[in-house]
Tab-separated table of C-alpha atoms and ligand atoms in Angstrom:
chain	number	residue	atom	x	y	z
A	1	UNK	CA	0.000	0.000	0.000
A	2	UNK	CA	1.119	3.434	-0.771
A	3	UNK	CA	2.658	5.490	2.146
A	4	UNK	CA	0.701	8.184	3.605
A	5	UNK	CA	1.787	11.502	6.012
A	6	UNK	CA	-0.753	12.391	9.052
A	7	UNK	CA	0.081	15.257	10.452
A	8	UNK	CA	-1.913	15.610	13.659
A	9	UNK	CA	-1.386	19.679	15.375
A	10	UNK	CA	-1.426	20.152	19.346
A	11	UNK	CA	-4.754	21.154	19.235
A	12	UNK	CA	-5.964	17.543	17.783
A	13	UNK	CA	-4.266	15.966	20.677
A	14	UNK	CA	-5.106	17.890	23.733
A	15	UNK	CA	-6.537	15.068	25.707
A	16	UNK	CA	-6.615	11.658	25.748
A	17	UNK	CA	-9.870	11.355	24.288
A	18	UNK	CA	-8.795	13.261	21.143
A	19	UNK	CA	-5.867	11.098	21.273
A	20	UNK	CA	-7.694	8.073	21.499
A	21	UNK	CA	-10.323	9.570	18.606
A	22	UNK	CA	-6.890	10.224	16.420
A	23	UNK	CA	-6.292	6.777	16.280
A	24	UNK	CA	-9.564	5.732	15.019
A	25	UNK	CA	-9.357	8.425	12.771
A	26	UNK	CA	-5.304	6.752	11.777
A	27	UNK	CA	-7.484	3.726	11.494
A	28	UNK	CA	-9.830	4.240	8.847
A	29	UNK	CA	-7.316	6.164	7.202
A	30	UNK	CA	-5.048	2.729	7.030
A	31	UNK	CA	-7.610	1.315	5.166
A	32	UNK	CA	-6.781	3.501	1.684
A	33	UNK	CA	-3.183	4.156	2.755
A	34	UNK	CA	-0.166	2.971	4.768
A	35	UNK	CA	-0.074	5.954	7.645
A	36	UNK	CA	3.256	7.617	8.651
A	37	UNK	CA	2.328	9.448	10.981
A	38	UNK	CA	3.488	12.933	12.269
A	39	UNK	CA	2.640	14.711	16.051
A	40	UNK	CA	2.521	17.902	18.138
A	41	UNK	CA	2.808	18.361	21.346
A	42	UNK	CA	-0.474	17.958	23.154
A	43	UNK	CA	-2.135	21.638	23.638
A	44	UNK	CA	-0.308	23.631	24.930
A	45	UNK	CA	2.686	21.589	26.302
A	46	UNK	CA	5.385	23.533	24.068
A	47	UNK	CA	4.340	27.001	25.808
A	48	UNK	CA	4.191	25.546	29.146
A	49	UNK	CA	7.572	23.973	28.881
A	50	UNK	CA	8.619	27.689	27.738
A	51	UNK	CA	6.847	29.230	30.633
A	52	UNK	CA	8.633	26.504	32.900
A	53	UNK	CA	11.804	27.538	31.272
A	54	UNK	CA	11.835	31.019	31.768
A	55	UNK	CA	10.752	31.003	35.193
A	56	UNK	CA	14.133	29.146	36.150
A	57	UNK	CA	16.664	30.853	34.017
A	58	UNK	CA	16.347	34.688	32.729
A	59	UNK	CA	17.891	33.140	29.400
A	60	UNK	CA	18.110	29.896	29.305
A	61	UNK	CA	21.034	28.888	26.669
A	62	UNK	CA	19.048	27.697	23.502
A	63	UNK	CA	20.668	24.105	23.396
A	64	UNK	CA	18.889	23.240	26.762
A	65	UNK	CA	15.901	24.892	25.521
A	66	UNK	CA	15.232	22.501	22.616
A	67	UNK	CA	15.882	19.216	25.087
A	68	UNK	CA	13.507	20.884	27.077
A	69	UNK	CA	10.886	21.695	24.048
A	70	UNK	CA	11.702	18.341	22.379
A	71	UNK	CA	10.269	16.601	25.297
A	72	UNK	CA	6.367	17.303	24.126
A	73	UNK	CA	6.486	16.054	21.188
A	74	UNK	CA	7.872	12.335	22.923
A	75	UNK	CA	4.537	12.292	25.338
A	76	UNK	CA	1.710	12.604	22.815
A	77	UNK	CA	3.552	10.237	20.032
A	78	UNK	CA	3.859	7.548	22.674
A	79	UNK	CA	0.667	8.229	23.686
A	80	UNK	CA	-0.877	7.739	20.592
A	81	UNK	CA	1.260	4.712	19.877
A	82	UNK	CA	-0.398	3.221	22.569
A	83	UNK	CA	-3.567	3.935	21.828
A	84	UNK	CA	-3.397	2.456	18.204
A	85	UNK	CA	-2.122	-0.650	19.364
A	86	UNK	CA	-4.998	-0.615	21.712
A	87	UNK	CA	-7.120	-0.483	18.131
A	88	UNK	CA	-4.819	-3.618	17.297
A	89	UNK	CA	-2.477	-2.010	15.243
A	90	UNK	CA	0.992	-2.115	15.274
A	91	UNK	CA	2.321	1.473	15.506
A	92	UNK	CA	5.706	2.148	16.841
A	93	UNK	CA	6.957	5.878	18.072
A	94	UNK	CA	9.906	7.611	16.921
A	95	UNK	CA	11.918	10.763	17.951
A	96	UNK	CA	13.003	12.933	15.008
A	97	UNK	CA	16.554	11.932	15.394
A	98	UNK	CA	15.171	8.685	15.441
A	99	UNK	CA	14.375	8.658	11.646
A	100	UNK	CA	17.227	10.730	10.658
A	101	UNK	CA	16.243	14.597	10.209
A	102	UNK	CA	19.106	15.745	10.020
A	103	UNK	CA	19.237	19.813	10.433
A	104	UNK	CA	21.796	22.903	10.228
A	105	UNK	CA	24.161	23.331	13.750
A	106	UNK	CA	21.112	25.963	14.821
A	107	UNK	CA	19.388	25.784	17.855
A	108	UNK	CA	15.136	26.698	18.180
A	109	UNK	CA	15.182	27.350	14.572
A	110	UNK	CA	17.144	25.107	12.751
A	111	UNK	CA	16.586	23.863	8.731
A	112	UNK	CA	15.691	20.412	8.089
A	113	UNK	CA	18.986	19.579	5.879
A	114	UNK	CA	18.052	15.622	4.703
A	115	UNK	CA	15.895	13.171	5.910
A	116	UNK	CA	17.678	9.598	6.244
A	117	UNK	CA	13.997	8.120	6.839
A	118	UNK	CA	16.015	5.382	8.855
A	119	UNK	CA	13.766	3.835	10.900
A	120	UNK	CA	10.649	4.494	8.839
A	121	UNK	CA	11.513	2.217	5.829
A	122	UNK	CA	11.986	-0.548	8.001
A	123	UNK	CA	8.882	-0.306	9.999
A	124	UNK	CA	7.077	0.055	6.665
A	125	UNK	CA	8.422	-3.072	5.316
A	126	UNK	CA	7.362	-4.590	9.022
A	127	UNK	CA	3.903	-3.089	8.761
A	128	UNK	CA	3.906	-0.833	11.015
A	129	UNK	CA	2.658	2.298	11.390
A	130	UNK	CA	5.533	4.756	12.029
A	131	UNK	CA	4.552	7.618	14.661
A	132	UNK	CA	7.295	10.267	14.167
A	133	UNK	CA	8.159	13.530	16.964
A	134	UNK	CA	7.597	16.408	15.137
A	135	UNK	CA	9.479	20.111	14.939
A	136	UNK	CA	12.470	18.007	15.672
A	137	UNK	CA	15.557	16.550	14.399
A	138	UNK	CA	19.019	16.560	14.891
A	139	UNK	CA	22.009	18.502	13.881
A	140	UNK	CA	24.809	17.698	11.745
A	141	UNK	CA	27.132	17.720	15.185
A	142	UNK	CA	25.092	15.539	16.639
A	143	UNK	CA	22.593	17.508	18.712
A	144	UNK	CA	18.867	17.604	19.199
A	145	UNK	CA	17.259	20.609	17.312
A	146	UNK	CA	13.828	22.483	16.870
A	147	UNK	CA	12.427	23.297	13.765
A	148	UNK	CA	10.949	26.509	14.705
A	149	UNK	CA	7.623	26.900	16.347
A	150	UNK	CA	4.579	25.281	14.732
A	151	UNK	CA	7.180	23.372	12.944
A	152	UNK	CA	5.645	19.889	13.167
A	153	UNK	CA	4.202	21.117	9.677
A	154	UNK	CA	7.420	20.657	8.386
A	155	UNK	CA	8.183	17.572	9.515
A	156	UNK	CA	5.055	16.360	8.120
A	157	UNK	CA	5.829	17.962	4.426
A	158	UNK	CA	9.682	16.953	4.592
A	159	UNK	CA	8.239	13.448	5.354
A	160	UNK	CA	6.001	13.141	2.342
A	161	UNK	CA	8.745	14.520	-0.069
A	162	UNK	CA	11.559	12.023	1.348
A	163	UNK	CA	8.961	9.058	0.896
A	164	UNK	CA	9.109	9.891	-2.999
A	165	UNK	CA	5.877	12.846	-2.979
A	166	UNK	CA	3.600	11.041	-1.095
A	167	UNK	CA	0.091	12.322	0.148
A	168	UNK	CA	0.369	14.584	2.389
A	169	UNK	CA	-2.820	15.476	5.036
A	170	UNK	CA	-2.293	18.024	7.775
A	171	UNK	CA	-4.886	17.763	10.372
A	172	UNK	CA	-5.922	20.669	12.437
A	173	UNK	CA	-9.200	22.396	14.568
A	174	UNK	CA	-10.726	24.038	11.442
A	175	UNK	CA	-11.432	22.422	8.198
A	176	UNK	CA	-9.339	23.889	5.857
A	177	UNK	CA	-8.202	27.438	4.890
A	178	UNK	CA	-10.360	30.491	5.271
A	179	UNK	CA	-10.102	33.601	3.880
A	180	UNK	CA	-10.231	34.978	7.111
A	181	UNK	CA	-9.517	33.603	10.669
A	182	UNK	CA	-12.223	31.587	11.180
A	183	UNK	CA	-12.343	31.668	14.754
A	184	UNK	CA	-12.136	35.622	14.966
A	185	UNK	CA	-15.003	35.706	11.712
A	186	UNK	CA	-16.824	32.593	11.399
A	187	UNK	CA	-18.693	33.877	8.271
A	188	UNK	CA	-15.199	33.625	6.519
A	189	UNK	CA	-15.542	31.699	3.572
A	190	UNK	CA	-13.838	28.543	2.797
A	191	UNK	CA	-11.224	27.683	0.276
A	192	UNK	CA	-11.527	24.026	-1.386
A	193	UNK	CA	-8.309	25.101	-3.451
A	194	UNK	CA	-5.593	27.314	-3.101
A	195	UNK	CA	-2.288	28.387	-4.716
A	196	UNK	CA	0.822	27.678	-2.428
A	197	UNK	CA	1.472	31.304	-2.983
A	198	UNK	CA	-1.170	33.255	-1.270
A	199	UNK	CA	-0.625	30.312	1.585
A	200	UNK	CA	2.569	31.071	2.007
A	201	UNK	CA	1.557	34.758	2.073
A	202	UNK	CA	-0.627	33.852	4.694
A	203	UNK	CA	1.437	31.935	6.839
A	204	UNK	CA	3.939	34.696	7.087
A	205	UNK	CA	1.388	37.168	8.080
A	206	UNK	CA	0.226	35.820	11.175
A	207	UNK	CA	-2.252	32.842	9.441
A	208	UNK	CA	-1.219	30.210	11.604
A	209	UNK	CA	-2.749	27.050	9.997
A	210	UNK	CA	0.395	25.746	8.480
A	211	UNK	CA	4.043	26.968	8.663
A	212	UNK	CA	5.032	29.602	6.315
A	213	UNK	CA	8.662	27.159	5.853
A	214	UNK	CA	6.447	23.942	4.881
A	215	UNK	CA	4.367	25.404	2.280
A	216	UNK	CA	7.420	27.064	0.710
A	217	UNK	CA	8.896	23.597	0.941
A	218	UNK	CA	5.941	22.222	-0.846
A	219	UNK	CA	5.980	24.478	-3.380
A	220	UNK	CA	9.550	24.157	-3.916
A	221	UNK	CA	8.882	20.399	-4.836
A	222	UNK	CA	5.661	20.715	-5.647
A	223	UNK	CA	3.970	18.395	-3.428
A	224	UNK	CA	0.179	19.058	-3.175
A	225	UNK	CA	-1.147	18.488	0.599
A	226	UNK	CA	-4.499	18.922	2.003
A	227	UNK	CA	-5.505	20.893	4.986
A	228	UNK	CA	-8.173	19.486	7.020
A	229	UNK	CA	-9.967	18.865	10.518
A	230	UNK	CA	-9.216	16.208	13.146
A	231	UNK	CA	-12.845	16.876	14.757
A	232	UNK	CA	-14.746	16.624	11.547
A	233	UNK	CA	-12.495	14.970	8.394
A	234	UNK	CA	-15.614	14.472	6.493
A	235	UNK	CA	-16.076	17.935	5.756
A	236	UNK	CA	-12.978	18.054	3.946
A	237	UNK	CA	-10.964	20.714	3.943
A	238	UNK	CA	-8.707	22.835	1.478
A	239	UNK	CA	-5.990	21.431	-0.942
A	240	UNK	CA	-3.340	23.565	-1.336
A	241	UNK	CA	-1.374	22.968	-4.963
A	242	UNK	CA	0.278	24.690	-7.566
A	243	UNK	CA	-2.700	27.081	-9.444
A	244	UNK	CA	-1.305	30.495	-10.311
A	245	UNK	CA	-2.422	29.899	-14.083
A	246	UNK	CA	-6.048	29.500	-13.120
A	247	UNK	CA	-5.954	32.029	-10.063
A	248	UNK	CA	-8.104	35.128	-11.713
A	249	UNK	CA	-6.549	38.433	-10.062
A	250	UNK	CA	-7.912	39.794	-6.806
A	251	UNK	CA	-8.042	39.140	-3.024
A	252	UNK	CA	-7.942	36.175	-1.795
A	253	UNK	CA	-7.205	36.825	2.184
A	254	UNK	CA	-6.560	38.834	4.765
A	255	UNK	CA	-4.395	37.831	8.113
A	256	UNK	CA	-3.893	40.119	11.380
A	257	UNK	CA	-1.368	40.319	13.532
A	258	UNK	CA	-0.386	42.452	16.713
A	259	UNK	CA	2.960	44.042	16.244
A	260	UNK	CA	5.435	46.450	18.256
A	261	UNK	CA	6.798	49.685	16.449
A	262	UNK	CA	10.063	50.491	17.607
A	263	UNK	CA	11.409	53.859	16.549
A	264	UNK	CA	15.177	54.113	16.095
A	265	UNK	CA	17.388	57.371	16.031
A	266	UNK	CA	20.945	58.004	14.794
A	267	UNK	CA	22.773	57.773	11.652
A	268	UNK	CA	23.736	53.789	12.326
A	269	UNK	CA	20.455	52.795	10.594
A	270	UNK	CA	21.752	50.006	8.138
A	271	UNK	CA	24.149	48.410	9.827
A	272	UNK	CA	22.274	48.286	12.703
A	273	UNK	CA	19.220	46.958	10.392
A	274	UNK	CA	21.650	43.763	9.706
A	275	UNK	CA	22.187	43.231	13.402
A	276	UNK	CA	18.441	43.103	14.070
A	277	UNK	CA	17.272	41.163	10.990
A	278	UNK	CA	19.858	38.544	12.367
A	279	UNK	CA	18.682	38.306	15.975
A	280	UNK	CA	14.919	39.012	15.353
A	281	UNK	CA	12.046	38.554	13.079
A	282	UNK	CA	11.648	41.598	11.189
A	283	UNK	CA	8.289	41.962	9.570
A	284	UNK	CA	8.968	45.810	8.154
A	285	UNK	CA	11.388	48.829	7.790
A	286	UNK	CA	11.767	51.901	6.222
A	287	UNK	CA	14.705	54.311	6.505
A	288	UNK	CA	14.404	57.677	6.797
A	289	UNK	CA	18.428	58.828	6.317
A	290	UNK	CA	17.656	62.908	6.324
A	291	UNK	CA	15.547	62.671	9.245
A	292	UNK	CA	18.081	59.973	10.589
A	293	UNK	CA	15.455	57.476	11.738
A	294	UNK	CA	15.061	53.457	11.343
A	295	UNK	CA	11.217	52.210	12.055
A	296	UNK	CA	11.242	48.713	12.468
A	297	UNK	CA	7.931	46.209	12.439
A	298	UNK	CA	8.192	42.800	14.580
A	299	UNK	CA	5.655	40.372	15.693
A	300	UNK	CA	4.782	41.185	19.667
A	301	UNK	CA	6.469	37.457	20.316
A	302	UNK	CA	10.008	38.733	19.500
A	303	UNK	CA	9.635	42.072	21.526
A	304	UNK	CA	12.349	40.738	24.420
A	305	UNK	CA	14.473	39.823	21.826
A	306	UNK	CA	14.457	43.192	19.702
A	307	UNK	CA	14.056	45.272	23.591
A	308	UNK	CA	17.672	42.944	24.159
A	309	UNK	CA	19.318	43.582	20.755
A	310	UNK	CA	18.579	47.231	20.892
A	311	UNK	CA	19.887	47.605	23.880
A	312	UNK	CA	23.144	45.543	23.730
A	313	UNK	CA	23.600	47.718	20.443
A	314	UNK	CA	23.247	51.240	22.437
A	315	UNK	CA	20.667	53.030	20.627
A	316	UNK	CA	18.271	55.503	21.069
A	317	UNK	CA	14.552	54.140	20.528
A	318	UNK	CA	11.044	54.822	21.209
A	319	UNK	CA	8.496	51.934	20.921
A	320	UNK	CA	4.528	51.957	20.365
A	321	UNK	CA	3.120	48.158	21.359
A	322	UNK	CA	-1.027	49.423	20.053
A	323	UNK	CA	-0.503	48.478	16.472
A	324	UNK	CA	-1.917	45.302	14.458
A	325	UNK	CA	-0.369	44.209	10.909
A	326	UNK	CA	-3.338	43.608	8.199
A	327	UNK	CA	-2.191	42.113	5.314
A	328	UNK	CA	-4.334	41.914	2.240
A	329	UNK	CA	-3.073	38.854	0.177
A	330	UNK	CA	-4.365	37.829	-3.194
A	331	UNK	CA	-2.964	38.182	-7.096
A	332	UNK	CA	-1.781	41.425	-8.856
A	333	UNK	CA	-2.967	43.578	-5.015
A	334	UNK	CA	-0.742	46.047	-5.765
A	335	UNK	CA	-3.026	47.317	-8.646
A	336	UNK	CA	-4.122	50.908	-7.942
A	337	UNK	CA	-8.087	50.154	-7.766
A	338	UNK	CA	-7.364	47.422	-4.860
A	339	UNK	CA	-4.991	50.417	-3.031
A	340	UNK	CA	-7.641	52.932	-3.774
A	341	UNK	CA	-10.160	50.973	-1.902
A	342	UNK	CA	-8.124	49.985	0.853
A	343	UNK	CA	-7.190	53.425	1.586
A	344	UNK	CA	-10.731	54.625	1.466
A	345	UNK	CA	-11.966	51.598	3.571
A	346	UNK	CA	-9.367	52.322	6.370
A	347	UNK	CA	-8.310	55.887	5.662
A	348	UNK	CA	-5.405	57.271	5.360
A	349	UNK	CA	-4.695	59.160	8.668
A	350	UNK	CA	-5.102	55.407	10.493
A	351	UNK	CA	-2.576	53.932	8.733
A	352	UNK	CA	0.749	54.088	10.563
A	353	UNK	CA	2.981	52.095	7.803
A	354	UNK	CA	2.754	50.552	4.198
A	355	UNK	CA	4.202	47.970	2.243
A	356	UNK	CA	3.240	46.172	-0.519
A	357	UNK	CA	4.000	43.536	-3.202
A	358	UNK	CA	2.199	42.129	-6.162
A	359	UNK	CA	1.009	38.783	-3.602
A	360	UNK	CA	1.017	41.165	-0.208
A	361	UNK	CA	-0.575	44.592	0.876
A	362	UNK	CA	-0.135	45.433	5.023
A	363	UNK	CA	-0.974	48.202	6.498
A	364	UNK	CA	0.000	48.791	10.201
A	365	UNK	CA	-2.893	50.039	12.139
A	366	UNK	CA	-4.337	50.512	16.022
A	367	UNK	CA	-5.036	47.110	17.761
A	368	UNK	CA	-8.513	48.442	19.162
A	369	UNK	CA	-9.220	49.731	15.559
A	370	UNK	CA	-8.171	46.308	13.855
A	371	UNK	CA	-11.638	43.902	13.990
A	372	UNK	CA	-13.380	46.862	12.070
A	373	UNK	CA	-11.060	47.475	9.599
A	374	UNK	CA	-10.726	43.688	8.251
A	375	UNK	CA	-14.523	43.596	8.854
A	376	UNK	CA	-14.628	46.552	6.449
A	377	UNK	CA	-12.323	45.459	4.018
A	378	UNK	CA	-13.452	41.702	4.226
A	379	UNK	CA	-17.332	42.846	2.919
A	380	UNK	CA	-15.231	45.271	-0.068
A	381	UNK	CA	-13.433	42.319	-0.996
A	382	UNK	CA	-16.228	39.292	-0.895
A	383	UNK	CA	-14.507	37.426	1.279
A	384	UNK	CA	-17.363	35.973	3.393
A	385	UNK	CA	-20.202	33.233	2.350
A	386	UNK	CA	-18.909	30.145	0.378
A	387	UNK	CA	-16.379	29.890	-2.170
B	1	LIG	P1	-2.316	22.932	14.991
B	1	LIG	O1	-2.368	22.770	16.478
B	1	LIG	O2	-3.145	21.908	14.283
B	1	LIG	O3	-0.935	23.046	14.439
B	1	LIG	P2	-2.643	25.807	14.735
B	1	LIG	O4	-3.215	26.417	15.959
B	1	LIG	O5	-1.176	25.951	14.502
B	1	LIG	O6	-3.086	24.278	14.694
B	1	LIG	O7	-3.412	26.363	13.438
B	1	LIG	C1	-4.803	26.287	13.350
B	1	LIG	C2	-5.418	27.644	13.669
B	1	LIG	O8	-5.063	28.576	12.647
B	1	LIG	C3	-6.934	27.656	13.673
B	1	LIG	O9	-7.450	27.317	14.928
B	1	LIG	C4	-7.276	29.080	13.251
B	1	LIG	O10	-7.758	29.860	14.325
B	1	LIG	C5	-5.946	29.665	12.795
B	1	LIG	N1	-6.087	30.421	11.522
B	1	LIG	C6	-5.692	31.703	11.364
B	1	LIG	N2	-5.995	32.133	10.145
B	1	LIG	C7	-6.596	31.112	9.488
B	1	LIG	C8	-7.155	30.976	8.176
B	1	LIG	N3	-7.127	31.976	7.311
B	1	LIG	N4	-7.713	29.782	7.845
B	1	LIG	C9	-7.743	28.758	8.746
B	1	LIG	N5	-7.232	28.849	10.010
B	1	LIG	C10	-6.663	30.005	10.381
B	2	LIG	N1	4.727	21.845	19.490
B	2	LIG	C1	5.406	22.807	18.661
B	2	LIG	C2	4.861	24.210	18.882
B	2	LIG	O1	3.931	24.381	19.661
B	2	LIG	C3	5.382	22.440	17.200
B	2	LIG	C4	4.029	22.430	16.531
B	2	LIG	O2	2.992	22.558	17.184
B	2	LIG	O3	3.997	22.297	15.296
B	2	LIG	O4	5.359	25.138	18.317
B	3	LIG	MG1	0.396	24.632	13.962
């Protein structure tokens, strides 16, 4: 039988009920295909081991911080090899060093380099039903590694490509891709297709349904996956492929996400641009040399670590922490008639930055101000009802 990836997110195994309802779900799914299967951390075991972290050790030295991280990922995949061989199959667990993923010499973020799929051939052959760790591996110098958080997804598509392009499902708490976060506007309509592109878009805007890294590492080989729930698989869900020649111009999404501002002054702005894109996620910039100032975007999670660089680089800086990111995503969004109507929608005064390429349109504006504006520009744009 033809190998198949299951990616199952934290969220699809916070309890032992869902865990023991993902294995009848692994079940069924063994009757089409031969499962390799791919787990989170249950819930929200990666940001309590964090929190546990941090309130030992003021900075706790990264390589101690993925053995600590790594450890979530080993409960819920024995715990779910247990409860398949409870369902009489014969499912064995794996860490991700385990199967080989072999990464860069990078600690909390590192690339997945090559996948030796070790162990996984040979419990394949045995029929067995491979249960790998994800956001794991290990490094080239021999030293266990996170992908990145939310990097299970990775895993999952690295998986599928090493197996020779196999199918690919990603399992999560909403059925598929919306053009808007469902949770935050259920009337968001529903995608049954959709381009790796815009995904990707998405993903790096604050969409957090699938890592931005694994869809660009799915386009990059093109390997078509589907996006679907563990709580309802019969609704289906979204596939995401390769459609840009039958994508018609237009928007196709729009993500949120709360951001800090921080202000810089001096004449050092490039060089001290490098030093930050290095040590922190950098979302935004613009340079202002005759008015000698550096504004810098980042996502509110690497505040400490852009507060830390700053300071260990001895600028001057102001910071606002009130602003949201909302990025428009579709084809061709830079056109002036889609820009026209997002500045009338939101108005110009509100908008405290801009940025924009033919895929991606953001516009920083207030947090309290943020629900109306995508609300707003969600209704211009058609993005609620069905697809
Ligand atoms: P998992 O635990 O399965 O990895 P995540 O929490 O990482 O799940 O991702 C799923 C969440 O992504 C959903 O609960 C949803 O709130 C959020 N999300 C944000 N934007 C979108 C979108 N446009 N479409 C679908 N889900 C989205
Ligand atoms: N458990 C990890 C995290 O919370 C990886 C993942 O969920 O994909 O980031
Ligand atoms: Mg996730």
């Amino acid at each position: 039988m033809t190998p198949c990836v299951l990616k199952f997110g934290g969220s699809s195994v916070a309890t032992p009920e869902r865990i023991r309802a993902v294995a009848e779900l692994i079940k069924r799914r063994a009757e089409v295909c031969h499962p390799v299967v791919v787990v989170s951390a249950m819930g929200k075991t990666t940001d309590e081991l964090l929190n546990l972290a941090y309130s030992v050790s003021k900075n706790p030295p990264p390589r101690e911080l993925d053995m600590l991280l790594t450890v979530g990922e080993r409960i819920s995949m024995a715990l779910l090899s247990m409860a398949l061989h409870d369902l009489g199959l014969k499912a064995v667990s794996f860490t991700g060093s385990q199967v080989g993923i072999i990464t860069e010499n990078r600690f909390n973020r590192a690339r997945v380099l090559e996948i030796k799929l070790y162990r996984i051939t040979d419990a394949l052959k045995e029929g067995k039903i491979p249960v790998v760790a994800g956001f794991q591996g290990v490094s080239v110098s021999k030293e266990i590694t996170t992908l990145g958080r939310g990097g299970s997804d990775l895993t999952a598509v690295a998986l599928a490509i090493s197996l020779g392009k196999v199918p690919c499902e990603i399992y999560t708490d909403v059925p598929g891709v919306f053009a808007l976060d469902p949770r935050k506007f259920p009337a968001a309509r529903r995608y049954e297709r959709m381009d790796y592109t815009v995904l990707s878009e998405m993903a790096s805007s604050g969409a957090k349904v699938m890592h931005s890294r694994a869809v660009n590492l799915a386009a990059k080989y093109d390997l078509p996956f589907l996006i679907l729930s563990s709580y309802e698989p019969e609704k289906g869900g979204t596939l995401v492929e390769k459609r840009e020649h039958l994508e018609s111009p237009g928007v196709k999404a729009i993500t949120t996400m709360p951001v800090v501002m921080f202000d810089v002054e001096g004449r050092e702005g490039i060089p001290l641009l490098a030093r930050m894109v290095e040590a922190v996620r950098v979302l935004n910039f613009s340079h202002d040399a005759t008015g000698r100032h550096l504004v810098l975007f980042v996502p509110v999670e690497e505040r400490e670590r852009a507060l830390e660089t700053l300071s260990e680089l001895g600028v001057r800086f102001a910071l606002r922490e009130d602003l949201a990111m909302v990025c428009v995503i579709g084809w061709g969004v830079s056109a002036p008639e889609i820009m026209d109507t997002i500045f009338s929608v939101v108005g110009w005064e509100h908008i405290f930055m801009m940025g924009s390429s033919d895929t991606k349109v953001c516009i920083a504006v207030e947090r309290e101000r943020e629900g109306v504006v995508v609300e707003n520009l969600a209704r211009k744009f058609g993005l609620y009802g069905t697809a």
